mmCIF file of C-alpha atoms in Angstrom:
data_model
loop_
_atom_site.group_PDB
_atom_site.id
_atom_site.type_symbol
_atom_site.label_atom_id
_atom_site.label_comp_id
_atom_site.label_asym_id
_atom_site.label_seq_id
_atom_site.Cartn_x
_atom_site.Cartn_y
_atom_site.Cartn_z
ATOM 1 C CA UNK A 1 0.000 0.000 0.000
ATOM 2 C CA UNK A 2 2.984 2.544 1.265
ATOM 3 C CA UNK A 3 4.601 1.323 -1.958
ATOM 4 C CA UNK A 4 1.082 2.069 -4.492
ATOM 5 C CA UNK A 5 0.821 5.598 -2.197
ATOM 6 C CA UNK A 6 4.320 6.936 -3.102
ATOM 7 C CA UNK A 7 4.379 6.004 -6.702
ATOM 8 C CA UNK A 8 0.838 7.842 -7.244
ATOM 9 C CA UNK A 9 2.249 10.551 -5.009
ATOM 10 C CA UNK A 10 5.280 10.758 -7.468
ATOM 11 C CA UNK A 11 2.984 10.825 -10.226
ATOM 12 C CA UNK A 12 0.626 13.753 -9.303
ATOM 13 C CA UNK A 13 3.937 15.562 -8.800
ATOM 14 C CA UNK A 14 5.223 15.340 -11.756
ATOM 15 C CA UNK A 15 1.846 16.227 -13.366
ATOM 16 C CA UNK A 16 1.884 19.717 -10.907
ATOM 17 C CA UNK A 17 5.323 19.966 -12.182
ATOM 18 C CA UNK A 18 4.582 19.491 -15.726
ATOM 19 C CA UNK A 19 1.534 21.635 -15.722
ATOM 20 C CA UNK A 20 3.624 24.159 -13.749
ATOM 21 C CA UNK A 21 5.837 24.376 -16.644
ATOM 22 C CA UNK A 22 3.610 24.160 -19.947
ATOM 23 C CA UNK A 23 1.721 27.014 -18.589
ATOM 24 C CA UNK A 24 4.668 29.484 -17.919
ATOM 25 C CA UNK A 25 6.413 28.214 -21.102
ATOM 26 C CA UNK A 26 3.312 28.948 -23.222
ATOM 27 C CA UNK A 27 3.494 32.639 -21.428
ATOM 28 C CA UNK A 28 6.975 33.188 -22.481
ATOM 29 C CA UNK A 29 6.412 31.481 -25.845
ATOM 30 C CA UNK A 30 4.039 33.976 -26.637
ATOM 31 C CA UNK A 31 6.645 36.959 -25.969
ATOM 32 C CA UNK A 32 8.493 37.349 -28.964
ATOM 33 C CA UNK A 33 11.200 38.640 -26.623
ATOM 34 C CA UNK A 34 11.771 35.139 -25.185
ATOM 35 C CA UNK A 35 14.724 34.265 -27.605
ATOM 36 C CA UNK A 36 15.813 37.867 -26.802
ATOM 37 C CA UNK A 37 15.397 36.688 -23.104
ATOM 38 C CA UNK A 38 17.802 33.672 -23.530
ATOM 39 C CA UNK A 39 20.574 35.454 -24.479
ATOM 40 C CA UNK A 40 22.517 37.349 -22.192
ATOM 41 C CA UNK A 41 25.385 39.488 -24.022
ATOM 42 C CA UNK A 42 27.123 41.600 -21.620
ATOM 43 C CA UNK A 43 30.746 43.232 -21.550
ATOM 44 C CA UNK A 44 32.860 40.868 -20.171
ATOM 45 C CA UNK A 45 35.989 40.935 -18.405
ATOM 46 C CA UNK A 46 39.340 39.016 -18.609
ATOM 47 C CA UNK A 47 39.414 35.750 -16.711
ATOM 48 C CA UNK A 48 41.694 32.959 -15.723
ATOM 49 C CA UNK A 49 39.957 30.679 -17.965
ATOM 50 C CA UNK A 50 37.419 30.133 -20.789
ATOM 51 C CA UNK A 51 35.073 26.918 -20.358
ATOM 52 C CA UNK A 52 34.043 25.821 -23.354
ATOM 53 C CA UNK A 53 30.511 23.923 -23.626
ATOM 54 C CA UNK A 54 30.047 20.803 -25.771
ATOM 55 C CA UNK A 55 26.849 20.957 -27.605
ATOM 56 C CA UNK A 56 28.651 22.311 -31.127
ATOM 57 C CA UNK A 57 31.118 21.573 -33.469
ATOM 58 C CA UNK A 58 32.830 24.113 -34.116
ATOM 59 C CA UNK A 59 31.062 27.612 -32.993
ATOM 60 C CA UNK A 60 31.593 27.212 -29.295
ATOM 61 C CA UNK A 61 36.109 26.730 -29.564
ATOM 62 C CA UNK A 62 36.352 29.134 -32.305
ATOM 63 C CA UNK A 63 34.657 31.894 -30.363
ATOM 64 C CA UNK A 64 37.170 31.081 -27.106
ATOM 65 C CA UNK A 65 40.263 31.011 -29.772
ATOM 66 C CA UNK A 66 38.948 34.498 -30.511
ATOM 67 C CA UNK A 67 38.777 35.290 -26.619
ATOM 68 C CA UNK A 68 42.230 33.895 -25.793
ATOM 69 C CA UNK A 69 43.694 36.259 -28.791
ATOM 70 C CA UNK A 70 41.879 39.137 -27.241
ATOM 71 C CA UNK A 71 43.123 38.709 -23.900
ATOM 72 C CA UNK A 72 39.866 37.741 -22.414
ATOM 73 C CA UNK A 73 41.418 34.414 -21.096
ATOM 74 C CA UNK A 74 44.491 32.927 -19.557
ATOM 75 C CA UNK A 75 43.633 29.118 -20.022
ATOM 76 C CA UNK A 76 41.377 27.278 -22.136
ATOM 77 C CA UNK A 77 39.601 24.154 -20.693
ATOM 78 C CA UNK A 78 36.848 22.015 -22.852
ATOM 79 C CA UNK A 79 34.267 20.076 -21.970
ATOM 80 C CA UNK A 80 33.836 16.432 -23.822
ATOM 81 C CA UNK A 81 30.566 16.214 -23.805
ATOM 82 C CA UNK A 82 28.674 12.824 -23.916
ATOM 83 C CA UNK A 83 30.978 9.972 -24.354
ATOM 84 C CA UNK A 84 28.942 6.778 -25.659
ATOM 85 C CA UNK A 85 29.876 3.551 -24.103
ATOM 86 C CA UNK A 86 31.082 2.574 -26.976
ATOM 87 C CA UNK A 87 33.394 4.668 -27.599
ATOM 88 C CA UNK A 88 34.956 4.084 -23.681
ATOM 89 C CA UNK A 89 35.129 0.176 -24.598
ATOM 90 C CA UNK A 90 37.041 0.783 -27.268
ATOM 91 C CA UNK A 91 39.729 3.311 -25.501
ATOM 92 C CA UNK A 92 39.875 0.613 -22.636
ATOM 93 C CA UNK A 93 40.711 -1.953 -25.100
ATOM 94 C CA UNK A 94 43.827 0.518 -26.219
ATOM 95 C CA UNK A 95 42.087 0.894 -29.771
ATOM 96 C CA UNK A 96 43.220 4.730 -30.691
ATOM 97 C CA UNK A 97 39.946 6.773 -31.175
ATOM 98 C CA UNK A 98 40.502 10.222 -31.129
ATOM 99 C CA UNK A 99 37.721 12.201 -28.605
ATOM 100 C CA UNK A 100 36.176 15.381 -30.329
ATOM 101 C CA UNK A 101 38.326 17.041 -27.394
ATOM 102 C CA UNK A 102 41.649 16.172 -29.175
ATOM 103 C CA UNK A 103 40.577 17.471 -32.930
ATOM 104 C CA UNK A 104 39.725 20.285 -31.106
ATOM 105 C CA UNK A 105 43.008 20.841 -29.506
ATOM 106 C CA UNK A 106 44.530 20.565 -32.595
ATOM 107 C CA UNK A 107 42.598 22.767 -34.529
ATOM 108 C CA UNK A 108 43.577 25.670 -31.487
ATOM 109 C CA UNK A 109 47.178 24.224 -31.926
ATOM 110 C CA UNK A 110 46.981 24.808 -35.293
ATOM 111 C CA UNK A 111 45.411 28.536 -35.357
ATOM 112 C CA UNK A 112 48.051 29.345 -32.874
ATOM 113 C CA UNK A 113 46.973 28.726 -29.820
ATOM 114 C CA UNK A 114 49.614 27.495 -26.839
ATOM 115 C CA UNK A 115 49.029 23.824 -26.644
ATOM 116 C CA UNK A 116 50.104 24.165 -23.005
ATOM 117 C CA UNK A 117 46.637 26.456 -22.484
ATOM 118 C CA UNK A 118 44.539 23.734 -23.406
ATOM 119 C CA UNK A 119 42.930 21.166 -21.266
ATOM 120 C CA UNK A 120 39.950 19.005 -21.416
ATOM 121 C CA UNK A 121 37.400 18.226 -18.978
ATOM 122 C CA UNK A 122 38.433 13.961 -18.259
ATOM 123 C CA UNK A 123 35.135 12.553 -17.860
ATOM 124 C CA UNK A 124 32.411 12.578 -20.031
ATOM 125 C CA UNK A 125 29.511 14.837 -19.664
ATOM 126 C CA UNK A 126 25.489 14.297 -20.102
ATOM 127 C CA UNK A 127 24.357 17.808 -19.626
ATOM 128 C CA UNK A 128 25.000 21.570 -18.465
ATOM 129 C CA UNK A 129 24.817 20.854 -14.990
ATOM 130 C CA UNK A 130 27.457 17.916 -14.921
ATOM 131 C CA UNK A 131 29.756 20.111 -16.866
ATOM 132 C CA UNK A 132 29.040 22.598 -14.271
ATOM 133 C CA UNK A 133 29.549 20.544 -11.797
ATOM 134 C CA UNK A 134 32.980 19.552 -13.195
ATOM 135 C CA UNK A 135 33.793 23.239 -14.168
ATOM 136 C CA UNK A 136 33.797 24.006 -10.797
ATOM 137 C CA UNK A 137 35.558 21.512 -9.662
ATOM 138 C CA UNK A 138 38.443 21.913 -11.800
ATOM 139 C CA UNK A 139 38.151 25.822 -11.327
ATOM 140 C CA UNK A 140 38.445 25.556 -7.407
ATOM 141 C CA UNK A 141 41.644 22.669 -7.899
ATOM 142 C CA UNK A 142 43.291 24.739 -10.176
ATOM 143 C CA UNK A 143 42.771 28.205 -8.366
ATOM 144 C CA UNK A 144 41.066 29.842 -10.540
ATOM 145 C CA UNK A 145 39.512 33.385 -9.912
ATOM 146 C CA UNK A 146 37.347 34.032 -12.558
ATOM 147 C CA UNK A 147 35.829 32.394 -15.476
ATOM 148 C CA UNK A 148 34.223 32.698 -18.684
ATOM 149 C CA UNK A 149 31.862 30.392 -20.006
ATOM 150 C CA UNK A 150 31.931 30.235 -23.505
ATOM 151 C CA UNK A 151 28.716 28.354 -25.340
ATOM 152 C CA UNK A 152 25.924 28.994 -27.579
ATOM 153 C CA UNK A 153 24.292 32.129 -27.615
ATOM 154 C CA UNK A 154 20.694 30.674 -26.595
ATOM 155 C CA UNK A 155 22.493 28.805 -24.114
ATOM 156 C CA UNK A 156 23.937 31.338 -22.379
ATOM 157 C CA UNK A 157 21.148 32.261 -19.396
ATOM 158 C CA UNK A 158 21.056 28.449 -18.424
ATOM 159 C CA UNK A 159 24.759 27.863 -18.743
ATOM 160 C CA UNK A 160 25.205 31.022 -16.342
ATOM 161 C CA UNK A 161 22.694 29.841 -13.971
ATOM 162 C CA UNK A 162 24.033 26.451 -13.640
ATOM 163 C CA UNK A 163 27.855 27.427 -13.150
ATOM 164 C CA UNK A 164 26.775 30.372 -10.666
ATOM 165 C CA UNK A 165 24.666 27.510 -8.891
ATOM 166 C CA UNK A 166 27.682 25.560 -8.647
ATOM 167 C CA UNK A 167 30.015 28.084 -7.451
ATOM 168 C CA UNK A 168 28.306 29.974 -4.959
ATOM 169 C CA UNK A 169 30.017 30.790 -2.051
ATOM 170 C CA UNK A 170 33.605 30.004 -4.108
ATOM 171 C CA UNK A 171 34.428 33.719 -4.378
ATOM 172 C CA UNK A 172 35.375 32.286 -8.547
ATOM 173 C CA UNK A 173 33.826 34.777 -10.865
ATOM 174 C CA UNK A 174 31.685 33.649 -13.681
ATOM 175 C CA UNK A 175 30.687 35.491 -17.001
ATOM 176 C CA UNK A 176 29.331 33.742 -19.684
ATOM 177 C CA UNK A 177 29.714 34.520 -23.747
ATOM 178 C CA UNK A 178 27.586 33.146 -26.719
ATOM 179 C CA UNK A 179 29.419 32.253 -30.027
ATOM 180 C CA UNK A 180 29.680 35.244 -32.218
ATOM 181 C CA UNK A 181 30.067 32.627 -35.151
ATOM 182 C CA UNK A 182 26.382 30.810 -34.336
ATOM 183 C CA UNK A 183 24.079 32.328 -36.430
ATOM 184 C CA UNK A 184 20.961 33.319 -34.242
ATOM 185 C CA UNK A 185 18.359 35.915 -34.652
ATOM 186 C CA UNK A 186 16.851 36.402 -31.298
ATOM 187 C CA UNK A 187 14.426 39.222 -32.329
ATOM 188 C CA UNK A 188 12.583 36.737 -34.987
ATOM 189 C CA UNK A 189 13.247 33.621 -33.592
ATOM 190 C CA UNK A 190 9.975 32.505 -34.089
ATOM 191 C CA UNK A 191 10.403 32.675 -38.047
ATOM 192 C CA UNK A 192 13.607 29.987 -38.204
ATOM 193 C CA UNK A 193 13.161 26.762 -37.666
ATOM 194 C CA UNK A 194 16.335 25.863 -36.011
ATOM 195 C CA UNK A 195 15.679 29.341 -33.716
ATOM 196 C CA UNK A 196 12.518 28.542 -33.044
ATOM 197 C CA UNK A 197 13.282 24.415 -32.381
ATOM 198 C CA UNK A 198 16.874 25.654 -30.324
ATOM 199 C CA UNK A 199 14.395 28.431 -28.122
ATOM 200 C CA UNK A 200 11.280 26.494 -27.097
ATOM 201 C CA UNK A 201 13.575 23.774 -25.814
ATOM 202 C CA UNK A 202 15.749 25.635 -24.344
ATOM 203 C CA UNK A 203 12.996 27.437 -22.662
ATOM 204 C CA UNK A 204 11.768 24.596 -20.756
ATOM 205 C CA UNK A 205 15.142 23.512 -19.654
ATOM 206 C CA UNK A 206 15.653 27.021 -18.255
ATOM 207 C CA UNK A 207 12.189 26.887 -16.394
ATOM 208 C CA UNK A 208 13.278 23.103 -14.865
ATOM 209 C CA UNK A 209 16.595 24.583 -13.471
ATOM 210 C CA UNK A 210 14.835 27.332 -11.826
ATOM 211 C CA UNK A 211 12.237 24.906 -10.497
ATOM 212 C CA UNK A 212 15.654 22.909 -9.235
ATOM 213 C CA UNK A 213 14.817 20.019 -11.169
ATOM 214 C CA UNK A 214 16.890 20.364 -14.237
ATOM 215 C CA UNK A 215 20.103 18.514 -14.825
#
């Protein structure tokens, strides 16, 4: 019975929760400022490092090469994103597989960047808030005072959020950047598809983190 209670108890509350979030998303949605809203481009400073999201090919590295030549950061450090098991199976059997970590290295290598700069996050990562997680880790080990995220321009007010979740309390600085070479049109997102796909997801991801239930 105790069992039966909880799990329709667990139910309902996801039902609140998804209710919850449907109805403010559909409020936002309806703002044609929300991919405006997403996107938080501010001066930044210089920092010890630039954290650079998974989540793109090329867009997200190629905007922190164009940091570090600007002075805006002292280190570079990337995050692998999701690593299929795969893929671990075959490193642990010594088969050579190059992660998308190591092309990337090289490409910054190759463009001039100081391969000494450049590190990579070791573990593999399922979603913003792990690579948060990890971020600040690494930042804190390292003794880092400041950083810059450096990720998609949609993806900026999320990625912010999670990293200042994660480091509150640190005294480590976080700003946060979105790829100058992603091409976004916040003011008529609603008229691309990609925009409009990339917002309204994003959108309820946002909402679950605030809620404390995104990951």
């Amino acid at each position: 019975m105790t069992t039966r209670f909880q799990r329709a108890r667990s139910i309902a509350a996801r039902l609140v929760l998804l209710c919850l979030v449907s109805t403010v998303l559909l409020g936002v949605v309806a703002c044609p400022r929300a991919g405006r809203y997403l996107v938080v481009d501010e001066p930044i400073q210089p920092a010890d490092a630039l954290v650079v999201l998974a989540g793109a090919r090329v867009d997200r590295w190629l905007e922190a090469v164009a940091l570090y030549r600007e002075g805006k950061g002292k280190n570079i450090l990337l995050s692998p994103g999701y690593l299929e098991d795969a893929e671990v199976q075959l490193r642990a059997r010594g088969i050579r597989y190059p992660a998308a970590t190591d092309l990337i290295r090289d490409a910054m290598v190759q463009m001039g960047i100081p391969a000494s700069v450049i590190s990579a996050i070791p573990d593999g990562m399922d979603n913003t808030a792990e690579e948060a997680l990890a971020g600040a880790r690494i930042a804190r080990e390292r003794g880092w005072t400041s950083i810059i995220v450096v990720t998609s321009p949609y993806h900026t007010r999320r990625s912010l959020f999670a990293f200042q979740r994660e480091l509150k309390g640190t005294g480590i600085g976080v700003q946060v950047r979105g790829s100058r070479y992603d091409d976004v049109d916040p003011d008529q997102w609603w008229k691309r598809r990609g925009d409009f796909r990339y917002v309204t997801w994003e959108l309820q991801k946002y909402i679950a983190y605030r809620l404390g239930v995104g990951s």
